[in-house]
Amino acid sequence: NAGVTQTPKFQVLKTGQSMTLQCAQDMNHNSMYWYRQDPGMGLRLIYYSASEGTTDKGEVPNGYNVSRLNKREFSLRLESAAPSQTSVYFCASRDTGDNEQFFGPGTRLTVL
Amino acid sequence: GQSLEQPSEVTAVEGAIVQINCTYQTSGFYGLSWYQQHDGGAPTFLSYNGLDGLEETGRFSSFLSRSDSYGYLLLQELQMKDSASYFCAVRDYGQAGTALIFGKGTTLSVSS
């Protein structure tokens, strides 16, 4: 039982490049989330998905898109990366009715 | 929208007791959660309060007063390993389900 996994762990991009951050969970959770964490800003919600086929914007969705590929996988795409998107990205999942969110190890992204 | 306020830093010595406060403003309230994050790591769940009062889990306790829109995390018998960031969070309801909104975090430094 791996919990929540994220790939890659580290990534460096040039401004304007695109990439997809991958997230998968093996706990059969319905809800999945993407957060970004910047120094002094805490965790800010980018997008979330309550179930397959549904997604909703969080606090800071601009510049990102998401895909809930199936129940296990929830990807985050940067179409044209900007230096302001340099951050640590965390994926999380939660079982319906449960109060605990489980987080992945994070992806550390630098945009030059 | 939701907003949460917590102190940015707290320092204490081993064996001491420390309290981290959190005040919140929400359009609808569905409970207050606490998460711990060690440097470079993933946030992990500590506690949840849905109703007023104190919840105890070992050395950690969490308190909620819904009438005051206030809660706190109490850490007793502090150990060096408790040095970490602590986040309070409330649940936000959107069109696609619910997601946690986090405060900016409190960095706890425990010294010997």
mmCIF file with all atom_site columns, C-alpha atoms in Angstrom:
data_model
loop_
_atom_site.group_PDB
_atom_site.id
_atom_site.type_symbol
_atom_site.label_atom_id
_atom_site.label_alt_id
_atom_site.label_comp_id
_atom_site.label_asym_id
_atom_site.label_entity_id
_atom_site.label_seq_id
_atom_site.pdbx_PDB_ins_code
_atom_site.Cartn_x
_atom_site.Cartn_y
_atom_site.Cartn_z
_atom_site.occupancy
_atom_site.B_iso_or_equiv
_atom_site.pdbx_formal_charge
_atom_site.auth_seq_id
_atom_site.auth_comp_id
_atom_site.auth_asym_id
_atom_site.auth_atom_id
_atom_site.pdbx_PDB_model_num
ATOM 1   C CA . ASN A 1 1   ? 0.000   0.000  0.000   1.00 0.00 ? 1   ASN A CA 1
ATOM 2   C CA . ALA A 1 2   ? 1.976   2.985  -1.298  1.00 0.00 ? 2   ALA A CA 1
ATOM 3   C CA . GLY A 1 3   ? -0.608  5.646  -0.353  1.00 0.00 ? 3   GLY A CA 1
ATOM 4   C CA . VAL A 1 4   ? -0.287  8.760  -2.533  1.00 0.00 ? 4   VAL A CA 1
ATOM 5   C CA . THR A 1 5   ? 2.568   8.835  -5.043  1.00 0.00 ? 5   THR A CA 1
ATOM 6   C CA . GLN A 1 6   ? 3.764   11.737 -7.157  1.00 0.00 ? 6   GLN A CA 1
ATOM 7   C CA . THR A 1 7   ? 6.091   11.965 -10.122 1.00 0.00 ? 7   THR A CA 1
ATOM 8   C CA . PRO A 1 8   ? 8.491   13.519 -10.738 1.00 0.00 ? 8   PRO A CA 1
ATOM 9   C CA . LYS A 1 9   ? 10.084  14.431 -7.398  1.00 0.00 ? 9   LYS A CA 1
ATOM 10  C CA . PHE A 1 10  ? 12.063  17.305 -8.917  1.00 0.00 ? 10  PHE A CA 1
ATOM 11  C CA . GLN A 1 11  ? 11.728  19.218 -12.173 1.00 0.00 ? 11  GLN A CA 1
ATOM 12  C CA . VAL A 1 12  ? 13.369  22.248 -13.746 1.00 0.00 ? 12  VAL A CA 1
ATOM 13  C CA . LEU A 1 13  ? 11.586  23.973 -16.623 1.00 0.00 ? 13  LEU A CA 1
ATOM 14  C CA . LYS A 1 14  ? 12.266  26.970 -18.788 1.00 0.00 ? 14  LYS A CA 1
ATOM 15  C CA . THR A 1 15  ? 9.655   29.695 -19.076 1.00 0.00 ? 15  THR A CA 1
ATOM 16  C CA . GLY A 1 16  ? 7.033   28.703 -21.634 1.00 0.00 ? 16  GLY A CA 1
ATOM 17  C CA . GLN A 1 17  ? 7.623   24.964 -21.425 1.00 0.00 ? 17  GLN A CA 1
ATOM 18  C CA . SER A 1 18  ? 4.770   22.649 -20.549 1.00 0.00 ? 18  SER A CA 1
ATOM 19  C CA . MET A 1 19  ? 4.649   19.637 -18.287 1.00 0.00 ? 19  MET A CA 1
ATOM 20  C CA . THR A 1 20  ? 2.281   17.347 -16.418 1.00 0.00 ? 20  THR A CA 1
ATOM 21  C CA . LEU A 1 21  ? 2.631   16.405 -12.769 1.00 0.00 ? 21  LEU A CA 1
ATOM 22  C CA . GLN A 1 22  ? 1.327   12.938 -12.043 1.00 0.00 ? 22  GLN A CA 1
ATOM 23  C CA . CYS A 1 23  ? -0.459  11.759 -8.914  1.00 0.00 ? 23  CYS A CA 1
ATOM 24  C CA . ALA A 1 24  ? -1.886  8.354  -8.037  1.00 0.00 ? 24  ALA A CA 1
ATOM 25  C CA . GLN A 1 25  ? -3.445  6.845  -4.925  1.00 0.00 ? 25  GLN A CA 1
ATOM 26  C CA . ASP A 1 26  ? -4.127  3.227  -4.106  1.00 0.00 ? 26  ASP A CA 1
ATOM 27  C CA . MET A 1 27  ? -6.537  3.747  -1.203  1.00 0.00 ? 27  MET A CA 1
ATOM 28  C CA . ASN A 1 28  ? -9.703  3.781  -3.349  1.00 0.00 ? 28  ASN A CA 1
ATOM 29  C CA . HIS A 1 29  ? -10.446 7.370  -2.313  1.00 0.00 ? 29  HIS A CA 1
ATOM 30  C CA . ASN A 1 30  ? -13.046 9.368  -4.185  1.00 0.00 ? 30  ASN A CA 1
ATOM 31  C CA . SER A 1 31  ? -11.609 12.847 -3.593  1.00 0.00 ? 31  SER A CA 1
ATOM 32  C CA . MET A 1 32  ? -8.252  14.110 -4.816  1.00 0.00 ? 32  MET A CA 1
ATOM 33  C CA . TYR A 1 33  ? -6.567  17.510 -4.532  1.00 0.00 ? 33  TYR A CA 1
ATOM 34  C CA . TRP A 1 34  ? -3.684  19.583 -5.821  1.00 0.00 ? 34  TRP A CA 1
ATOM 35  C CA . TYR A 1 35  ? -1.984  22.172 -3.601  1.00 0.00 ? 35  TYR A CA 1
ATOM 36  C CA . ARG A 1 36  ? 1.013   24.413 -4.035  1.00 0.00 ? 36  ARG A CA 1
ATOM 37  C CA . GLN A 1 37  ? 3.214   25.510 -1.163  1.00 0.00 ? 37  GLN A CA 1
ATOM 38  C CA . ASP A 1 38  ? 5.342   28.638 -1.194  1.00 0.00 ? 38  ASP A CA 1
ATOM 39  C CA . PRO A 1 39  ? 7.405   30.035 1.689   1.00 0.00 ? 39  PRO A CA 1
ATOM 40  C CA . GLY A 1 40  ? 5.197   31.933 4.133   1.00 0.00 ? 40  GLY A CA 1
ATOM 41  C CA . MET A 1 41  ? 2.047   31.167 2.137   1.00 0.00 ? 41  MET A CA 1
ATOM 42  C CA . GLY A 1 42  ? 1.057   27.802 3.518   1.00 0.00 ? 42  GLY A CA 1
ATOM 43  C CA . LEU A 1 43  ? -0.772  25.318 1.311   1.00 0.00 ? 43  LEU A CA 1
ATOM 44  C CA . ARG A 1 44  ? -2.998  26.829 -1.350  1.00 0.00 ? 44  ARG A CA 1
ATOM 45  C CA . LEU A 1 45  ? -5.588  24.767 -3.193  1.00 0.00 ? 45  LEU A CA 1
ATOM 46  C CA . ILE A 1 46  ? -5.225  24.738 -6.981  1.00 0.00 ? 46  ILE A CA 1
ATOM 47  C CA . TYR A 1 47  ? -7.893  22.241 -8.118  1.00 0.00 ? 47  TYR A CA 1
ATOM 48  C CA . TYR A 1 48  ? -9.779  19.335 -6.658  1.00 0.00 ? 48  TYR A CA 1
ATOM 49  C CA . SER A 1 49  ? -11.927 16.438 -7.755  1.00 0.00 ? 49  SER A CA 1
ATOM 50  C CA . ALA A 1 50  ? -14.687 14.832 -5.707  1.00 0.00 ? 50  ALA A CA 1
ATOM 51  C CA . SER A 1 51  ? -14.974 11.851 -8.030  1.00 0.00 ? 51  SER A CA 1
ATOM 52  C CA . GLU A 1 52  ? -14.191 10.666 -11.538 1.00 0.00 ? 52  GLU A CA 1
ATOM 53  C CA . GLY A 1 53  ? -15.458 13.143 -14.073 1.00 0.00 ? 53  GLY A CA 1
ATOM 54  C CA . THR A 1 54  ? -15.719 16.098 -11.714 1.00 0.00 ? 54  THR A CA 1
ATOM 55  C CA . THR A 1 55  ? -13.212 18.845 -11.024 1.00 0.00 ? 55  THR A CA 1
ATOM 56  C CA . ASP A 1 56  ? -13.468 22.274 -9.466  1.00 0.00 ? 56  ASP A CA 1
ATOM 57  C CA . LYS A 1 57  ? -11.224 25.275 -9.103  1.00 0.00 ? 57  LYS A CA 1
ATOM 58  C CA . GLY A 1 58  ? -9.586  26.118 -5.822  1.00 0.00 ? 58  GLY A CA 1
ATOM 59  C CA . GLU A 1 59  ? -7.965  29.322 -4.595  1.00 0.00 ? 59  GLU A CA 1
ATOM 60  C CA . VAL A 1 60  ? -5.232  29.641 -7.258  1.00 0.00 ? 60  VAL A CA 1
ATOM 61  C CA . PRO A 1 61  ? -6.251  27.828 -10.490 1.00 0.00 ? 61  PRO A CA 1
ATOM 62  C CA . ASN A 1 62  ? -4.875  30.275 -13.070 1.00 0.00 ? 62  ASN A CA 1
ATOM 63  C CA . GLY A 1 63  ? -2.191  28.773 -15.280 1.00 0.00 ? 63  GLY A CA 1
ATOM 64  C CA . TYR A 1 64  ? -3.142  25.183 -14.478 1.00 0.00 ? 64  TYR A CA 1
ATOM 65  C CA . ASN A 1 65  ? -5.391  22.454 -15.822 1.00 0.00 ? 65  ASN A CA 1
ATOM 66  C CA . VAL A 1 66  ? -6.279  19.106 -14.311 1.00 0.00 ? 66  VAL A CA 1
ATOM 67  C CA . SER A 1 67  ? -7.493  15.712 -15.467 1.00 0.00 ? 67  SER A CA 1
ATOM 68  C CA . ARG A 1 68  ? -9.111  13.054 -13.304 1.00 0.00 ? 68  ARG A CA 1
ATOM 69  C CA . LEU A 1 69  ? -8.079  10.164 -15.515 1.00 0.00 ? 69  LEU A CA 1
ATOM 70  C CA . ASN A 1 70  ? -9.751  7.512  -13.361 1.00 0.00 ? 70  ASN A CA 1
ATOM 71  C CA . LYS A 1 71  ? -10.402 6.943  -9.683  1.00 0.00 ? 71  LYS A CA 1
ATOM 72  C CA . ARG A 1 72  ? -6.692  6.444  -8.950  1.00 0.00 ? 72  ARG A CA 1
ATOM 73  C CA . GLU A 1 73  ? -5.069  9.219  -10.958 1.00 0.00 ? 73  GLU A CA 1
ATOM 74  C CA . PHE A 1 74  ? -5.298  13.010 -10.914 1.00 0.00 ? 74  PHE A CA 1
ATOM 75  C CA . SER A 1 75  ? -2.822  14.982 -13.024 1.00 0.00 ? 75  SER A CA 1
ATOM 76  C CA . LEU A 1 76  ? -1.903  18.661 -13.004 1.00 0.00 ? 76  LEU A CA 1
ATOM 77  C CA . ARG A 1 77  ? -0.769  20.340 -16.215 1.00 0.00 ? 77  ARG A CA 1
ATOM 78  C CA . LEU A 1 78  ? 1.161   23.547 -16.707 1.00 0.00 ? 78  LEU A CA 1
ATOM 79  C CA . GLU A 1 79  ? 0.603   24.585 -20.319 1.00 0.00 ? 79  GLU A CA 1
ATOM 80  C CA . SER A 1 80  ? 3.126   27.440 -20.380 1.00 0.00 ? 80  SER A CA 1
ATOM 81  C CA . ALA A 1 81  ? 5.241   27.546 -17.263 1.00 0.00 ? 81  ALA A CA 1
ATOM 82  C CA . ALA A 1 82  ? 6.089   30.871 -15.629 1.00 0.00 ? 82  ALA A CA 1
ATOM 83  C CA . PRO A 1 83  ? 8.648   31.674 -12.900 1.00 0.00 ? 83  PRO A CA 1
ATOM 84  C CA . SER A 1 84  ? 5.714   32.448 -10.562 1.00 0.00 ? 84  SER A CA 1
ATOM 85  C CA . GLN A 1 85  ? 4.850   28.756 -10.710 1.00 0.00 ? 85  GLN A CA 1
ATOM 86  C CA . THR A 1 86  ? 8.092   27.798 -8.999  1.00 0.00 ? 86  THR A CA 1
ATOM 87  C CA . SER A 1 87  ? 6.801   25.971 -5.952  1.00 0.00 ? 87  SER A CA 1
ATOM 88  C CA . VAL A 1 88  ? 6.368   22.646 -4.204  1.00 0.00 ? 88  VAL A CA 1
ATOM 89  C CA . TYR A 1 89  ? 3.267   20.839 -5.432  1.00 0.00 ? 89  TYR A CA 1
ATOM 90  C CA . PHE A 1 90  ? 1.418   18.390 -3.218  1.00 0.00 ? 90  PHE A CA 1
ATOM 91  C CA . CYS A 1 91  ? -1.276  15.970 -4.242  1.00 0.00 ? 91  CYS A CA 1
ATOM 92  C CA . ALA A 1 92  ? -3.696  14.623 -1.634  1.00 0.00 ? 92  ALA A CA 1
ATOM 93  C CA . SER A 1 93  ? -6.629  12.245 -1.403  1.00 0.00 ? 93  SER A CA 1
ATOM 94  C CA . ARG A 1 94  ? -9.480  11.645 1.027   1.00 0.00 ? 94  ARG A CA 1
ATOM 95  C CA . ASP A 1 95  ? -12.106 9.011  1.536   1.00 0.00 ? 95  ASP A CA 1
ATOM 96  C CA . THR A 1 96  ? -15.722 10.189 1.468   1.00 0.00 ? 96  THR A CA 1
ATOM 97  C CA . GLY A 1 97  ? -16.885 10.928 4.982   1.00 0.00 ? 97  GLY A CA 1
ATOM 98  C CA . ASP A 1 98  ? -13.386 10.819 6.418   1.00 0.00 ? 98  ASP A CA 1
ATOM 99  C CA . ASN A 1 99  ? -11.735 13.900 7.888   1.00 0.00 ? 99  ASN A CA 1
ATOM 100 C CA . GLU A 1 100 ? -8.144  12.965 7.104   1.00 0.00 ? 100 GLU A CA 1
ATOM 101 C CA . GLN A 1 101 ? -6.428  13.980 3.899   1.00 0.00 ? 101 GLN A CA 1
ATOM 102 C CA . PHE A 1 102 ? -3.410  11.928 2.849   1.00 0.00 ? 102 PHE A CA 1
ATOM 103 C CA . PHE A 1 103 ? -0.624  13.779 1.093   1.00 0.00 ? 103 PHE A CA 1
ATOM 104 C CA . GLY A 1 104 ? 1.968   12.650 -1.405  1.00 0.00 ? 104 GLY A CA 1
ATOM 105 C CA . PRO A 1 105 ? 5.691   13.453 -1.001  1.00 0.00 ? 105 PRO A CA 1
ATOM 106 C CA . GLY A 1 106 ? 5.529   16.498 -3.280  1.00 0.00 ? 106 GLY A CA 1
ATOM 107 C CA . THR A 1 107 ? 7.080   17.661 -6.550  1.00 0.00 ? 107 THR A CA 1
ATOM 108 C CA . ARG A 1 108 ? 9.644   20.449 -6.349  1.00 0.00 ? 108 ARG A CA 1
ATOM 109 C CA . LEU A 1 109 ? 9.313   22.537 -9.497  1.00 0.00 ? 109 LEU A CA 1
ATOM 110 C CA . THR A 1 110 ? 11.625  25.341 -10.578 1.00 0.00 ? 110 THR A CA 1
ATOM 111 C CA . VAL A 1 111 ? 10.786  27.516 -13.570 1.00 0.00 ? 111 VAL A CA 1
ATOM 112 C CA . LEU A 1 112 ? 13.697  29.531 -14.913 1.00 0.00 ? 112 LEU A CA 1
ATOM 113 C CA . GLY B 2 1   ? -14.535 32.671 1.254   1.00 0.00 ? 1   GLY B CA 1
ATOM 114 C CA . GLN B 2 2   ? -12.519 31.271 4.059   1.00 0.00 ? 2   GLN B CA 1
ATOM 115 C CA . SER B 2 3   ? -9.635  32.801 5.989   1.00 0.00 ? 3   SER B CA 1
ATOM 116 C CA . LEU B 2 4   ? -7.560  31.481 8.861   1.00 0.00 ? 4   LEU B CA 1
ATOM 117 C CA . GLU B 2 5   ? -5.113  33.257 11.129  1.00 0.00 ? 5   GLU B CA 1
ATOM 118 C CA . GLN B 2 6   ? -2.370  31.606 13.154  1.00 0.00 ? 6   GLN B CA 1
ATOM 119 C CA . PRO B 2 7   ? 0.947   32.858 14.530  1.00 0.00 ? 7   PRO B CA 1
ATOM 120 C CA . SER B 2 8   ? 3.874   32.512 12.168  1.00 0.00 ? 8   SER B CA 1
ATOM 121 C CA . GLU B 2 9   ? 6.393   31.289 14.732  1.00 0.00 ? 9   GLU B CA 1
ATOM 122 C CA . VAL B 2 10  ? 6.496   29.804 18.217  1.00 0.00 ? 10  VAL B CA 1
ATOM 123 C CA . THR B 2 11  ? 9.553   28.749 20.215  1.00 0.00 ? 11  THR B CA 1
ATOM 124 C CA . ALA B 2 12  ? 9.742   26.520 23.263  1.00 0.00 ? 12  ALA B CA 1
ATOM 125 C CA . VAL B 2 13  ? 12.097  24.218 25.164  1.00 0.00 ? 13  VAL B CA 1
ATOM 126 C CA . GLU B 2 14  ? 11.986  20.476 25.552  1.00 0.00 ? 14  GLU B CA 1
ATOM 127 C CA . GLY B 2 15  ? 9.472   19.304 28.117  1.00 0.00 ? 15  GLY B CA 1
ATOM 128 C CA . ALA B 2 16  ? 7.409   22.465 27.924  1.00 0.00 ? 16  ALA B CA 1
ATOM 129 C CA . ILE B 2 17  ? 3.802   22.956 26.805  1.00 0.00 ? 17  ILE B CA 1
ATOM 130 C CA . VAL B 2 18  ? 2.941   25.124 23.820  1.00 0.00 ? 18  VAL B CA 1
ATOM 131 C CA . GLN B 2 19  ? -0.383  26.301 22.426  1.00 0.00 ? 19  GLN B CA 1
ATOM 132 C CA . ILE B 2 20  ? -0.891  27.271 18.779  1.00 0.00 ? 20  ILE B CA 1
ATOM 133 C CA . ASN B 2 21  ? -4.005  29.333 18.194  1.00 0.00 ? 21  ASN B CA 1
ATOM 134 C CA . CYS B 2 22  ? -6.143  29.541 15.082  1.00 0.00 ? 22  CYS B CA 1
ATOM 135 C CA . THR B 2 23  ? -9.006  31.911 14.341  1.00 0.00 ? 23  THR B CA 1
ATOM 136 C CA . TYR B 2 24  ? -11.122 31.474 11.262  1.00 0.00 ? 24  TYR B CA 1
ATOM 137 C CA . GLN B 2 25  ? -13.771 33.173 9.158   1.00 0.00 ? 25  GLN B CA 1
ATOM 138 C CA . THR B 2 26  ? -15.935 30.919 7.041   1.00 0.00 ? 26  THR B CA 1
ATOM 139 C CA . SER B 2 27  ? -19.162 31.117 5.080   1.00 0.00 ? 27  SER B CA 1
ATOM 140 C CA . GLY B 2 28  ? -20.141 27.752 6.534   1.00 0.00 ? 28  GLY B CA 1
ATOM 141 C CA . PHE B 2 29  ? -18.317 25.737 9.177   1.00 0.00 ? 29  PHE B CA 1
ATOM 142 C CA . TYR B 2 30  ? -17.662 22.015 8.929   1.00 0.00 ? 30  TYR B CA 1
ATOM 143 C CA . GLY B 2 31  ? -14.908 21.441 11.450  1.00 0.00 ? 31  GLY B CA 1
ATOM 144 C CA . LEU B 2 32  ? -11.312 22.428 12.164  1.00 0.00 ? 32  LEU B CA 1
ATOM 145 C CA . SER B 2 33  ? -8.360  20.183 11.361  1.00 0.00 ? 33  SER B CA 1
ATOM 146 C CA . TRP B 2 34  ? -4.683  20.287 12.275  1.00 0.00 ? 34  TRP B CA 1
ATOM 147 C CA . TYR B 2 35  ? -1.747  19.033 10.205  1.00 0.00 ? 35  TYR B CA 1
ATOM 148 C CA . GLN B 2 36  ? 1.957   18.704 10.951  1.00 0.00 ? 36  GLN B CA 1
ATOM 149 C CA . GLN B 2 37  ? 4.699   19.139 8.387   1.00 0.00 ? 37  GLN B CA 1
ATOM 150 C CA . HIS B 2 38  ? 8.370   18.479 8.970   1.00 0.00 ? 38  HIS B CA 1
ATOM 151 C CA . ASP B 2 39  ? 10.828  20.391 6.832   1.00 0.00 ? 39  ASP B CA 1
ATOM 152 C CA . GLY B 2 40  ? 10.770  19.055 3.282   1.00 0.00 ? 40  GLY B CA 1
ATOM 153 C CA . GLY B 2 41  ? 8.099   16.494 4.052   1.00 0.00 ? 41  GLY B CA 1
ATOM 154 C CA . ALA B 2 42  ? 4.422   15.918 3.368   1.00 0.00 ? 42  ALA B CA 1
ATOM 155 C CA . PRO B 2 43  ? 1.762   17.276 5.727   1.00 0.00 ? 43  PRO B CA 1
ATOM 156 C CA . THR B 2 44  ? 0.291   14.645 8.016   1.00 0.00 ? 44  THR B CA 1
ATOM 157 C CA . PHE B 2 45  ? -3.037  14.683 9.833   1.00 0.00 ? 45  PHE B CA 1
ATOM 158 C CA . LEU B 2 46  ? -3.038  15.322 13.583  1.00 0.00 ? 46  LEU B CA 1
ATOM 159 C CA . SER B 2 47  ? -6.604  15.970 14.671  1.00 0.00 ? 47  SER B CA 1
ATOM 160 C CA . TYR B 2 48  ? -10.124 17.074 13.807  1.00 0.00 ? 48  TYR B CA 1
ATOM 161 C CA . ASN B 2 49  ? -12.723 18.948 15.854  1.00 0.00 ? 49  ASN B CA 1
ATOM 162 C CA . GLY B 2 50  ? -16.285 19.018 14.564  1.00 0.00 ? 50  GLY B CA 1
ATOM 163 C CA . LEU B 2 51  ? -17.896 20.005 17.828  1.00 0.00 ? 51  LEU B CA 1
ATOM 164 C CA . ASP B 2 52  ? -16.904 22.307 20.675  1.00 0.00 ? 52  ASP B CA 1
ATOM 165 C CA . GLY B 2 53  ? -14.505 20.958 23.223  1.00 0.00 ? 53  GLY B CA 1
ATOM 166 C CA . LEU B 2 54  ? -11.213 19.195 23.601  1.00 0.00 ? 54  LEU B CA 1
ATOM 167 C CA . GLU B 2 55  ? -9.948  16.207 21.629  1.00 0.00 ? 55  GLU B CA 1
ATOM 168 C CA . GLU B 2 56  ? -6.915  14.416 23.045  1.00 0.00 ? 56  GLU B CA 1
ATOM 169 C CA . THR B 2 57  ? -4.485  12.172 21.196  1.00 0.00 ? 57  THR B CA 1
ATOM 170 C CA . GLY B 2 58  ? -1.456  11.318 23.280  1.00 0.00 ? 58  GLY B CA 1
ATOM 171 C CA . ARG B 2 59  ? 0.697   14.391 23.871  1.00 0.00 ? 59  ARG B CA 1
ATOM 172 C CA . PHE B 2 60  ? -1.393  16.458 21.451  1.00 0.00 ? 60  PHE B CA 1
ATOM 173 C CA . SER B 2 61  ? -4.806  17.966 22.134  1.00 0.00 ? 61  SER B CA 1
ATOM 174 C CA . SER B 2 62  ? -7.006  20.184 20.006  1.00 0.00 ? 62  SER B CA 1
ATOM 175 C CA . PHE B 2 63  ? -9.761  22.508 21.145  1.00 0.00 ? 63  PHE B CA 1
ATOM 176 C CA . LEU B 2 64  ? -12.622 24.195 19.329  1.00 0.00 ? 64  LEU B CA 1
ATOM 177 C CA . SER B 2 65  ? -15.041 26.970 20.205  1.00 0.00 ? 65  SER B CA 1
ATOM 178 C CA . ARG B 2 66  ? -17.461 27.509 17.340  1.00 0.00 ? 66  ARG B CA 1
ATOM 179 C CA . SER B 2 67  ? -19.079 30.546 18.959  1.00 0.00 ? 67  SER B CA 1
ATOM 180 C CA . ASP B 2 68  ? -15.671 32.276 19.042  1.00 0.00 ? 68  ASP B CA 1
ATOM 181 C CA . SER B 2 69  ? -14.533 30.925 15.636  1.00 0.00 ? 69  SER B CA 1
ATOM 182 C CA . TYR B 2 70  ? -11.404 29.809 17.453  1.00 0.00 ? 70  TYR B CA 1
ATOM 183 C CA . GLY B 2 71  ? -9.387  26.712 18.042  1.00 0.00 ? 71  GLY B CA 1
ATOM 184 C CA . TYR B 2 72  ? -5.989  25.702 19.294  1.00 0.00 ? 72  TYR B CA 1
ATOM 185 C CA . LEU B 2 73  ? -3.508  22.861 19.194  1.00 0.00 ? 73  LEU B CA 1
ATOM 186 C CA . LEU B 2 74  ? -1.848  22.023 22.500  1.00 0.00 ? 74  LEU B CA 1
ATOM 187 C CA . LEU B 2 75  ? 1.433   20.143 22.506  1.00 0.00 ? 75  LEU B CA 1
ATOM 188 C CA . GLN B 2 76  ? 2.644   18.772 25.830  1.00 0.00 ? 76  GLN B CA 1
ATOM 189 C CA . GLU B 2 77  ? 5.970   17.327 26.959  1.00 0.00 ? 77  GLU B CA 1
ATOM 190 C CA . LEU B 2 78  ? 7.639   18.844 23.925  1.00 0.00 ? 78  LEU B CA 1
ATOM 191 C CA . GLN B 2 79  ? 10.357  16.859 22.195  1.00 0.00 ? 79  GLN B CA 1
ATOM 192 C CA . MET B 2 80  ? 12.929  17.957 19.658  1.00 0.00 ? 80  MET B CA 1
ATOM 193 C CA . LYS B 2 81  ? 11.104  15.942 17.004  1.00 0.00 ? 81  LYS B CA 1
ATOM 194 C CA . ASP B 2 82  ? 8.065   18.214 17.455  1.00 0.00 ? 82  ASP B CA 1
ATOM 195 C CA . SER B 2 83  ? 9.975   20.971 15.659  1.00 0.00 ? 83  SER B CA 1
ATOM 196 C CA . ALA B 2 84  ? 7.852   21.364 12.541  1.00 0.00 ? 84  ALA B CA 1
ATOM 197 C CA . SER B 2 85  ? 5.205   23.530 10.928  1.00 0.00 ? 85  SER B CA 1
ATOM 198 C CA . TYR B 2 86  ? 1.609   23.195 12.106  1.00 0.00 ? 86  TYR B CA 1
ATOM 199 C CA . PHE B 2 87  ? -1.369  24.139 9.985   1.00 0.00 ? 87  PHE B CA 1
ATOM 200 C CA . CYS B 2 88  ? -4.994  24.617 10.899  1.00 0.00 ? 88  CYS B CA 1
ATOM 201 C CA . ALA B 2 89  ? -7.541  24.009 8.140   1.00 0.00 ? 89  ALA B CA 1
ATOM 202 C CA . VAL B 2 90  ? -11.270 24.294 7.490   1.00 0.00 ? 90  VAL B CA 1
ATOM 203 C CA . ARG B 2 91  ? -13.398 22.559 4.893   1.00 0.00 ? 91  ARG B CA 1
ATOM 204 C CA . ASP B 2 92  ? -14.734 24.558 1.969   1.00 0.00 ? 92  ASP B CA 1
ATOM 205 C CA . TYR B 2 93  ? -17.739 23.401 -0.031  1.00 0.00 ? 93  TYR B CA 1
ATOM 206 C CA . GLY B 2 94  ? -17.649 23.975 -3.793  1.00 0.00 ? 94  GLY B CA 1
ATOM 207 C CA . GLN B 2 95  ? -19.602 22.786 -6.777  1.00 0.00 ? 95  GLN B CA 1
ATOM 208 C CA . ALA B 2 96  ? -17.534 19.649 -7.149  1.00 0.00 ? 96  ALA B CA 1
ATOM 209 C CA . GLY B 2 97  ? -17.307 18.658 -3.514  1.00 0.00 ? 97  GLY B CA 1
ATOM 210 C CA . THR B 2 98  ? -15.217 19.768 -0.585  1.00 0.00 ? 98  THR B CA 1
ATOM 211 C CA . ALA B 2 99  ? -11.600 20.679 -0.020  1.00 0.00 ? 99  ALA B CA 1
ATOM 212 C CA . LEU B 2 100 ? -9.474  21.786 2.906   1.00 0.00 ? 100 LEU B CA 1
ATOM 213 C CA . ILE B 2 101 ? -8.357  25.403 3.045   1.00 0.00 ? 101 ILE B CA 1
ATOM 214 C CA . PHE B 2 102 ? -5.214  25.857 5.126   1.00 0.00 ? 102 PHE B CA 1
ATOM 215 C CA . GLY B 2 103 ? -3.830  28.635 7.255   1.00 0.00 ? 103 GLY B CA 1
ATOM 216 C CA . LYS B 2 104 ? -0.321  29.883 6.517   1.00 0.00 ? 104 LYS B CA 1
ATOM 217 C CA . GLY B 2 105 ? 1.182   27.710 9.206   1.00 0.00 ? 105 GLY B CA 1
ATOM 218 C CA . THR B 2 106 ? 3.039   28.107 12.492  1.00 0.00 ? 106 THR B CA 1
ATOM 219 C CA . THR B 2 107 ? 6.685   27.119 12.685  1.00 0.00 ? 107 THR B CA 1
ATOM 220 C CA . LEU B 2 108 ? 7.479   25.546 16.048  1.00 0.00 ? 108 LEU B CA 1
ATOM 221 C CA . SER B 2 109 ? 11.093  25.437 17.134  1.00 0.00 ? 109 SER B CA 1
ATOM 222 C CA . VAL B 2 110 ? 11.925  23.258 20.138  1.00 0.00 ? 110 VAL B CA 1
ATOM 223 C CA . SER B 2 111 ? 15.310  23.729 21.764  1.00 0.00 ? 111 SER B CA 1
ATOM 224 C CA . SER B 2 112 ? 17.107  21.702 24.405  1.00 0.00 ? 112 SER B CA 1
#
